[in-house]
Coordinates of C-alpha atoms and ligand atoms in Angstrom, one line a residue:
M151 CA 11.7 -18.7 -9.1
L152 CA 9.7 -18.4 -12.3
V153 CA 7.5 -21.3 -13.3
E154 CA 5.7 -21.2 -16.7
K155 CA 4.2 -24.7 -16.9
I156 CA 1.2 -26.0 -15.1
S157 CA 2.7 -29.4 -14.6
E158 CA 5.8 -28.0 -13.0
M159 CA 3.8 -25.6 -10.7
K160 CA 1.7 -28.6 -9.6
S161 CA 4.7 -30.7 -8.7
V162 CA 6.5 -27.8 -6.9
T163 CA 3.4 -27.2 -4.7
K164 CA 2.8 -30.9 -4.2
R165 CA 6.3 -31.3 -2.9
L166 CA 5.9 -28.3 -0.6
R167 CA 2.7 -29.7 0.8
F168 CA 4.3 -33.1 1.4
E169 CA 7.1 -31.3 3.3
G170 CA 4.3 -29.8 5.5
R171 CA 4.8 -26.2 4.4
S172 CA 1.9 -23.8 4.2
I173 CA 1.3 -22.0 0.9
G174 CA 0.0 -18.5 0.5
F175 CA -1.2 -17.4 -3.0
V176 CA -1.5 -13.9 -4.5
P177 CA -3.2 -14.0 -7.9
T178 CA -2.5 -10.9 -10.0
M179 CA -2.6 -9.6 -13.6
G180 CA 0.8 -8.0 -13.1
F181 CA 2.0 -4.4 -13.4
L182 CA 2.4 -4.7 -9.6
H183 CA 1.9 -1.8 -7.3
E184 CA 1.9 -1.1 -3.5
G185 CA -1.6 -2.8 -3.3
H186 CA -0.2 -6.1 -4.6
V187 CA 2.9 -5.7 -2.3
S188 CA 0.6 -5.4 0.7
L189 CA -1.0 -8.7 -0.3
I190 CA 2.4 -10.3 -0.7
R191 CA 3.6 -9.1 2.7
R192 CA 0.5 -10.4 4.4
S193 CA 0.9 -13.8 2.7
K194 CA 4.6 -14.0 3.8
Q195 CA 3.5 -13.2 7.3
D196 CA 0.9 -16.0 7.4
N197 CA 2.6 -18.7 5.3
D198 CA 5.9 -20.6 4.9
I199 CA 5.8 -20.2 1.1
T200 CA 4.3 -17.4 -1.1
V201 CA 3.3 -18.0 -4.7
V202 CA 2.3 -15.0 -6.9
S203 CA 0.7 -15.5 -10.3
I204 CA 0.8 -13.0 -13.2
F205 CA -1.7 -13.8 -15.9
V206 CA -3.7 -11.2 -17.9
N207 CA -6.9 -13.3 -18.1
P208 CA -8.7 -12.7 -21.5
L209 CA -11.8 -14.4 -20.2
Q210 CA -12.6 -11.6 -17.8
F211 CA -12.4 -8.7 -20.3
G212 CA -15.4 -7.7 -22.4
E213 CA -15.1 -7.2 -26.2
N214 CA -14.6 -3.5 -26.0
E215 CA -12.5 -3.4 -22.9
D216 CA -8.8 -2.9 -22.3
F217 CA -7.3 -6.5 -22.6
D218 CA -4.9 -5.5 -25.4
R219 CA -3.7 -2.3 -23.8
Y220 CA -3.6 -3.6 -20.2
P221 CA -0.2 -2.6 -18.8
R222 CA 2.4 -5.4 -18.8
D223 CA 6.0 -5.1 -17.7
L224 CA 7.5 -8.4 -16.6
N225 CA 11.0 -7.1 -15.8
R226 CA 9.6 -4.4 -13.5
D227 CA 7.4 -7.0 -11.8
L228 CA 10.3 -9.4 -11.4
E229 CA 12.3 -6.8 -9.6
I230 CA 9.4 -6.1 -7.1
L231 CA 9.0 -9.9 -6.5
R232 CA 12.7 -10.3 -5.9
E233 CA 12.7 -7.3 -3.5
E234 CA 9.8 -8.9 -1.6
K235 CA 11.5 -12.3 -1.6
V236 CA 8.5 -14.1 -3.2
D237 CA 9.3 -17.8 -3.5
Y238 CA 7.6 -18.6 -6.8
L239 CA 6.1 -16.6 -9.7
F240 CA 3.6 -18.6 -11.8
Y241 CA 3.6 -17.0 -15.2
P242 CA 1.7 -19.2 -17.6
S243 CA 1.0 -18.4 -21.3
H244 CA -2.5 -18.1 -22.7
K245 CA -2.1 -21.4 -24.5
E246 CA -1.0 -23.1 -21.2
M247 CA -4.1 -21.8 -19.4
Y248 CA -6.6 -22.1 -22.3
P249 CA -5.5 -24.8 -24.7
D250 CA -7.4 -25.5 -27.9
G251 CA -10.8 -27.0 -27.0
F252 CA -11.0 -25.3 -23.6
S253 CA -14.8 -25.2 -22.9
T254 CA -15.5 -25.2 -19.2
T255 CA -16.5 -22.2 -17.0
V256 CA -17.6 -21.7 -13.5
E257 CA -20.2 -19.1 -12.5
V258 CA -21.5 -17.7 -9.3
K259 CA -25.1 -16.5 -9.7
G260 CA -26.9 -13.6 -8.0
I261 CA -24.3 -11.3 -6.5
T262 CA -22.4 -11.2 -9.9
E263 CA -25.4 -9.5 -11.5
K264 CA -25.1 -6.4 -9.3
L265 CA -22.7 -3.4 -9.4
C266 CA -19.8 -4.1 -11.8
G267 CA -21.5 -7.3 -13.0
A268 CA -24.5 -5.3 -14.4
F269 CA -22.1 -3.3 -16.6
R270 CA -19.5 -6.0 -17.4
P271 CA -21.5 -9.1 -18.4
G272 CA -19.3 -12.3 -18.2
H273 CA -16.6 -10.5 -16.2
F274 CA -17.0 -12.4 -12.9
K275 CA -17.5 -15.7 -14.8
G276 CA -14.0 -15.1 -16.3
V277 CA -12.6 -14.3 -12.9
T278 CA -14.0 -17.3 -11.1
T279 CA -13.0 -19.6 -13.9
V280 CA -9.4 -18.5 -13.9
V281 CA -9.2 -18.3 -10.1
L282 CA -10.6 -21.9 -9.7
K283 CA -8.0 -23.1 -12.3
L284 CA -5.2 -21.3 -10.3
F285 CA -6.5 -22.8 -7.0
N286 CA -6.5 -26.3 -8.6
I287 CA -2.9 -25.8 -9.9
I288 CA -1.4 -24.3 -6.7
K289 CA -3.7 -25.7 -4.0
P290 CA -2.9 -22.9 -1.6
D291 CA -3.8 -22.8 2.1
R292 CA -4.7 -19.2 1.8
A293 CA -5.3 -16.7 -1.1
Y294 CA -5.1 -12.9 -0.8
F295 CA -7.4 -10.4 -2.5
G296 CA -7.5 -6.6 -2.3
L297 CA -10.7 -5.1 -1.0
K298 CA -10.7 -2.4 -3.8
D299 CA -12.3 -5.2 -5.8
F300 CA -14.8 -5.9 -2.9
Q301 CA -17.3 -7.6 -5.2
Q302 CA -14.7 -9.9 -6.7
Y303 CA -13.6 -10.8 -3.1
K304 CA -17.2 -11.7 -2.1
V305 CA -17.8 -13.6 -5.4
I306 CA -14.6 -15.7 -4.8
E307 CA -15.6 -16.3 -1.2
R308 CA -19.0 -17.5 -2.4
M309 CA -17.4 -19.8 -5.0
V310 CA -15.1 -21.3 -2.3
R311 CA -18.0 -21.9 0.1
D312 CA -20.3 -23.3 -2.6
L313 CA -17.8 -25.7 -4.1
N314 CA -16.2 -26.7 -0.7
L315 CA -12.7 -25.6 -1.8
D316 CA -9.9 -26.0 0.8
V317 CA -8.6 -22.5 0.7
E318 CA -9.0 -19.6 3.1
I319 CA -9.8 -16.3 1.3
V320 CA -8.2 -13.3 3.0
G321 CA -9.4 -9.8 2.1
C322 CA -6.8 -7.1 2.5
P323 CA -7.4 -3.3 3.0
I324 CA -7.4 -0.9 0.0
V325 CA -4.0 0.8 -0.4
R326 CA -4.3 4.4 -1.4
E327 CA -2.0 7.1 -2.9
K328 CA -1.2 10.0 -0.5
D329 CA -4.1 12.0 -1.9
G330 CA -6.5 9.1 -1.5
L331 CA -6.7 7.6 -5.0
A332 CA -7.0 3.8 -4.6
M333 CA -4.0 2.1 -6.2
S334 CA -4.7 0.3 -9.4
S335 CA -2.7 -0.8 -12.4
R336 CA -5.2 1.1 -14.5
N337 CA -4.2 4.4 -12.9
R338 CA -1.4 4.2 -15.4
Y339 CA -3.8 5.2 -18.2
L340 CA -4.6 8.6 -16.6
T341 CA -3.3 11.8 -18.1
D342 CA -2.0 14.4 -15.6
N343 CA -5.3 16.2 -15.6
E344 CA -7.3 13.1 -15.3
R345 CA -5.1 11.9 -12.4
K346 CA -5.9 15.2 -10.6
G347 CA -9.7 14.7 -11.2
A348 CA -9.5 11.0 -10.1
V349 CA -8.9 12.1 -6.5
L350 CA -12.6 13.1 -6.3
L351 CA -13.7 9.5 -6.3
S352 CA -12.1 8.8 -2.9
Q353 CA -13.0 12.3 -1.6
A354 CA -16.7 11.6 -2.4
L355 CA -16.5 8.3 -0.5
F356 CA -14.8 9.9 2.5
E357 CA -17.4 12.7 2.5
A358 CA -20.3 10.2 2.4
K359 CA -18.8 8.3 5.3
K360 CA -18.3 11.5 7.2
M361 CA -22.0 12.5 6.6
F362 CA -23.1 9.0 7.7
D363 CA -21.0 9.2 10.9
L364 CA -22.7 12.5 11.6
G365 CA -26.1 10.7 11.5
I366 CA -27.2 11.2 7.8
N367 CA -28.4 7.8 6.6
D368 CA -30.7 8.8 3.7
V369 CA -29.1 7.0 0.7
S370 CA -30.5 9.4 -1.9
K371 CA -29.0 12.3 0.0
L372 CA -25.6 10.6 0.4
K373 CA -25.6 9.6 -3.3
E374 CA -26.5 13.1 -4.4
E375 CA -23.6 14.6 -2.5
M376 CA -21.2 12.1 -3.9
K377 CA -22.4 12.8 -7.5
K378 CA -22.0 16.5 -6.9
I379 CA -18.4 16.1 -5.8
I380 CA -17.4 13.7 -8.6
Q381 CA -19.1 15.8 -11.3
S382 CA -17.3 18.9 -10.2
N383 CA -14.4 17.8 -12.3
P384 CA -14.6 18.1 -16.2
E385 CA -12.4 15.1 -16.6
V386 CA -15.2 12.8 -15.3
R387 CA -16.8 11.5 -18.5
E388 CA -19.5 9.2 -17.0
I389 CA -20.6 8.0 -13.6
Q390 CA -21.4 4.3 -14.3
Y391 CA -22.8 3.7 -10.8
I392 CA -22.8 5.0 -7.3
E393 CA -24.5 2.5 -5.0
I394 CA -25.0 2.0 -1.3
V395 CA -25.7 -1.7 -0.8
D396 CA -25.7 -4.5 1.8
S397 CA -22.2 -5.8 1.7
E398 CA -23.2 -9.5 1.6
T399 CA -26.1 -9.4 -0.8
F400 CA -25.3 -6.2 -2.7
E401 CA -29.0 -5.3 -2.5
E402 CA -29.6 -1.5 -2.7
K403 CA -30.4 0.3 0.6
V404 CA -32.8 3.1 1.2
K405 CA -31.4 3.9 4.7
A406 CA -27.7 3.2 5.1
E407 CA -26.5 1.1 8.0
K408 CA -23.2 0.4 9.6
G409 CA -21.4 -2.3 7.6
D410 CA -23.0 -1.3 4.3
L411 CA -20.8 -0.8 1.2
I412 CA -20.6 2.4 -0.8
A413 CA -19.3 1.4 -4.2
L414 CA -18.7 3.4 -7.4
A415 CA -17.5 3.0 -11.0
V416 CA -16.6 6.1 -12.9
F417 CA -15.0 6.8 -16.2
V418 CA -12.3 9.5 -15.8
G419 CA -11.5 10.2 -19.5
D420 CA -11.5 6.7 -21.1
T421 CA -10.4 5.0 -17.9
R422 CA -12.9 3.1 -15.8
L423 CA -12.0 3.4 -12.1
I424 CA -13.7 1.7 -9.2
D425 CA -13.5 2.4 -5.5
N426 CA -15.5 1.7 -2.4
I427 CA -15.7 2.2 1.4
Q428 CA -17.5 0.2 4.1
L429 CA -19.6 2.2 6.6
Ligands
PAF35 O1 -7.9 -8.9 -9.4 C1 -7.2 -9.3 -10.3 O2 -6.1 -8.9 -10.6 C2 -7.8 -10.4 -11.2 O3 -9.2 -10.3 -11.3 C3 -7.5 -11.8 -10.7 C4 -8.0 -12.1 -9.4 C5 -5.9 -12.0 -10.7 C6 -8.0 -12.9 -11.7 O4 -7.6 -12.7 -13.0

């Protein structure tokens, strides 16, 4: 069932809670793929009711980013949601979410300044603001996030802890294409050649993990090898970052340890792709 109004979504979930049903929530920006489907399936396993939201949130896009061209296809998404037997789709308009005079934001400090946050100022503030709004509207028992956006997952976990929100945050494994490319709605932007080159991102991560498993823990060596692999394709326009960090604080490491995160952001053509692996 499609719900467009905040007031209606609130009264639906209020009734469900009154009936004692548990609510799982999967926030998305639409253009659904297998990664989203894995979150939906997990939510359906864990909860009586699953709510998915589709909202391309302008607050989390920078001025020169891809808000206007972000892929949107409601009919295709509806088909997937029907197939997966999702109970409710919350599909608010921009005006509904950000009416005239909207002027409140919520910001997690510290970990939002590292990795993607260093290159996308304001991005995580946009994410936490919209996610907090969605949590307040839906009041889910559990919410599901893909670990491809590992930093986003940790930022939301921190917001929930710091603001004492009554929702359990569940991180779900990255879903990859057969050749290893992490699934993302933005893969849609890639030309055939770029798509071929994009496979090197996950190959570099897998290679670094293999080296680490063989006993090489020198971060500069691991990063150098990854750089070499990624730069071997002419479609790679710019490596924004390749970092090996503590997976809680996102502080850079000199010697990698088990549990650390290798994260990268790379422009393949004009498309910014991110991926990561935990050691
Ligand atoms: O990961 C996403 O798709 C978005 O950042 C989210 C969590 C739906 C907030 O807009």
